[in-house]
Coordinates of C-alpha atoms in Angstrom, one line a residue:
X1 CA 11.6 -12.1 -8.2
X2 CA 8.8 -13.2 -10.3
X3 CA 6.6 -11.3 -12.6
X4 CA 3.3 -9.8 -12.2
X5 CA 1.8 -8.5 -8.9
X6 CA 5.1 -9.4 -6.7
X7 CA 7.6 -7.8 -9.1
X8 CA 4.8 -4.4 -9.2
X9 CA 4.9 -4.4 -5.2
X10 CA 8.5 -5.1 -5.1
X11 CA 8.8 -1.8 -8.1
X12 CA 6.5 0.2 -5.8
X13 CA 8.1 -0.6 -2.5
X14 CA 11.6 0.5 -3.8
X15 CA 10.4 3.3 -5.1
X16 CA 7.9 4.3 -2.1
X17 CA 11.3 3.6 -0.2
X18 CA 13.7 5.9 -2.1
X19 CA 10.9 8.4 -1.6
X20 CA 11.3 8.8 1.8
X21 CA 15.1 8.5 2.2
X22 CA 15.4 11.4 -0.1
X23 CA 12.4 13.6 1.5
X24 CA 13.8 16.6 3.9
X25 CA 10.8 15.1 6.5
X26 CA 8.0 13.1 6.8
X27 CA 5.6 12.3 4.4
X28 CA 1.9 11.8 4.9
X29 CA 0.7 8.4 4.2
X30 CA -1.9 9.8 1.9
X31 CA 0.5 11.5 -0.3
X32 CA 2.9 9.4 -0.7
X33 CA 0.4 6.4 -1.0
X34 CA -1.0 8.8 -4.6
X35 CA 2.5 9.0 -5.6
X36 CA 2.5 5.6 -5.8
X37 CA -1.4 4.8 -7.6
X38 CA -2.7 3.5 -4.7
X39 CA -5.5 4.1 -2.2
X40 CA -3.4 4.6 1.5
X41 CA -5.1 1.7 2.8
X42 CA -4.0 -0.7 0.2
X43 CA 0.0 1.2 0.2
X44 CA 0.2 0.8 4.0
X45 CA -0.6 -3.0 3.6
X46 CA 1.5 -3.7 0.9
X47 CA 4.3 -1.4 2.2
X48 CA 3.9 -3.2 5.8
X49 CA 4.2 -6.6 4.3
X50 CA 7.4 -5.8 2.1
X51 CA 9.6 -3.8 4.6
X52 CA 7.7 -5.2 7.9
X53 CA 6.9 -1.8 8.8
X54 CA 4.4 1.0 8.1
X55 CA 5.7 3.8 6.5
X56 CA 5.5 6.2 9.6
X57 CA 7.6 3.7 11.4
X58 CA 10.0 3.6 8.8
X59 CA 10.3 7.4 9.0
X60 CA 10.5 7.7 12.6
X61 CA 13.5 5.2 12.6
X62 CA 15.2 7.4 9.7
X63 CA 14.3 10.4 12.1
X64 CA 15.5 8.7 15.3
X65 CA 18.7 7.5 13.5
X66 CA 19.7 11.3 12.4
X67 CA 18.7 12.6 15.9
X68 CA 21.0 9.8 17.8
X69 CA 23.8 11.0 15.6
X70 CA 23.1 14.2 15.7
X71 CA 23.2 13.9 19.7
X72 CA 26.0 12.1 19.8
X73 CA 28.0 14.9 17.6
X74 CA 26.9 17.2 20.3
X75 CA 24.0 19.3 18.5
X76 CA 21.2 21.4 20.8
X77 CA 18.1 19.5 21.6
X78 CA 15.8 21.8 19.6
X79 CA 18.0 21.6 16.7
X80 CA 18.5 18.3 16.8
X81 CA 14.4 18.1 16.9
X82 CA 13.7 20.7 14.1
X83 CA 16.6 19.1 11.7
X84 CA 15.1 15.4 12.7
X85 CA 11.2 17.0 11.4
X86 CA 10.1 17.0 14.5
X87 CA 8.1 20.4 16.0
X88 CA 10.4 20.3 19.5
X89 CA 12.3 18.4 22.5
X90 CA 9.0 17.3 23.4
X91 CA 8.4 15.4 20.0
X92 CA 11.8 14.3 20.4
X93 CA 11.6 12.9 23.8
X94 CA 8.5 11.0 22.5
X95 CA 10.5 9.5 19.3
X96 CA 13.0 8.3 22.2

């Protein structure tokens, strides 16, 4: 990876990455964007053009990922929605 502006983006991304892995639900786009110095509209770009998502599409696949498994290991519905971040089985159904 070179220097300058790619090696900052690649340095934010990572970090704007680890970020969200390690946050009990989602974050906003606006606050996680100031976490990293920059405006949301400039993070979304940059983030989008690094991991080829936004950053709420990368959360909803980190949310649908713990709900599938959490299905699969036989959990309620609603729990499965509330651990996954999500408000109920309707916002559940929709991440489906």
């Amino acid at each position: 990876m070179d220097g300058g502006e790619n090696g900052y983006h690649y340095a934010v991304i990572a970090r704007a990455i680890a970020e969200i892995d390690a946050a009990p639900g989602a974050l906003r786009l606006e606050d996680l964007a100031a976490r990293m110095g920059m405006s949301a509209a400039h993070f979304q770009r940059v983030f989008t053009r690094w991991a080829g998502v936004s950053p709420k599409q990368y959360q909803q696949y980190l949310a649908l990922d713990a709900a599938r498994r959490m299905l699969a290991a036989r959990h309620a519905t609603l729990e499965t929605a509330l651990a996954a971040g999500l408000s109920g089985p309707g916002r559940l159904h929709d991440l489906f």
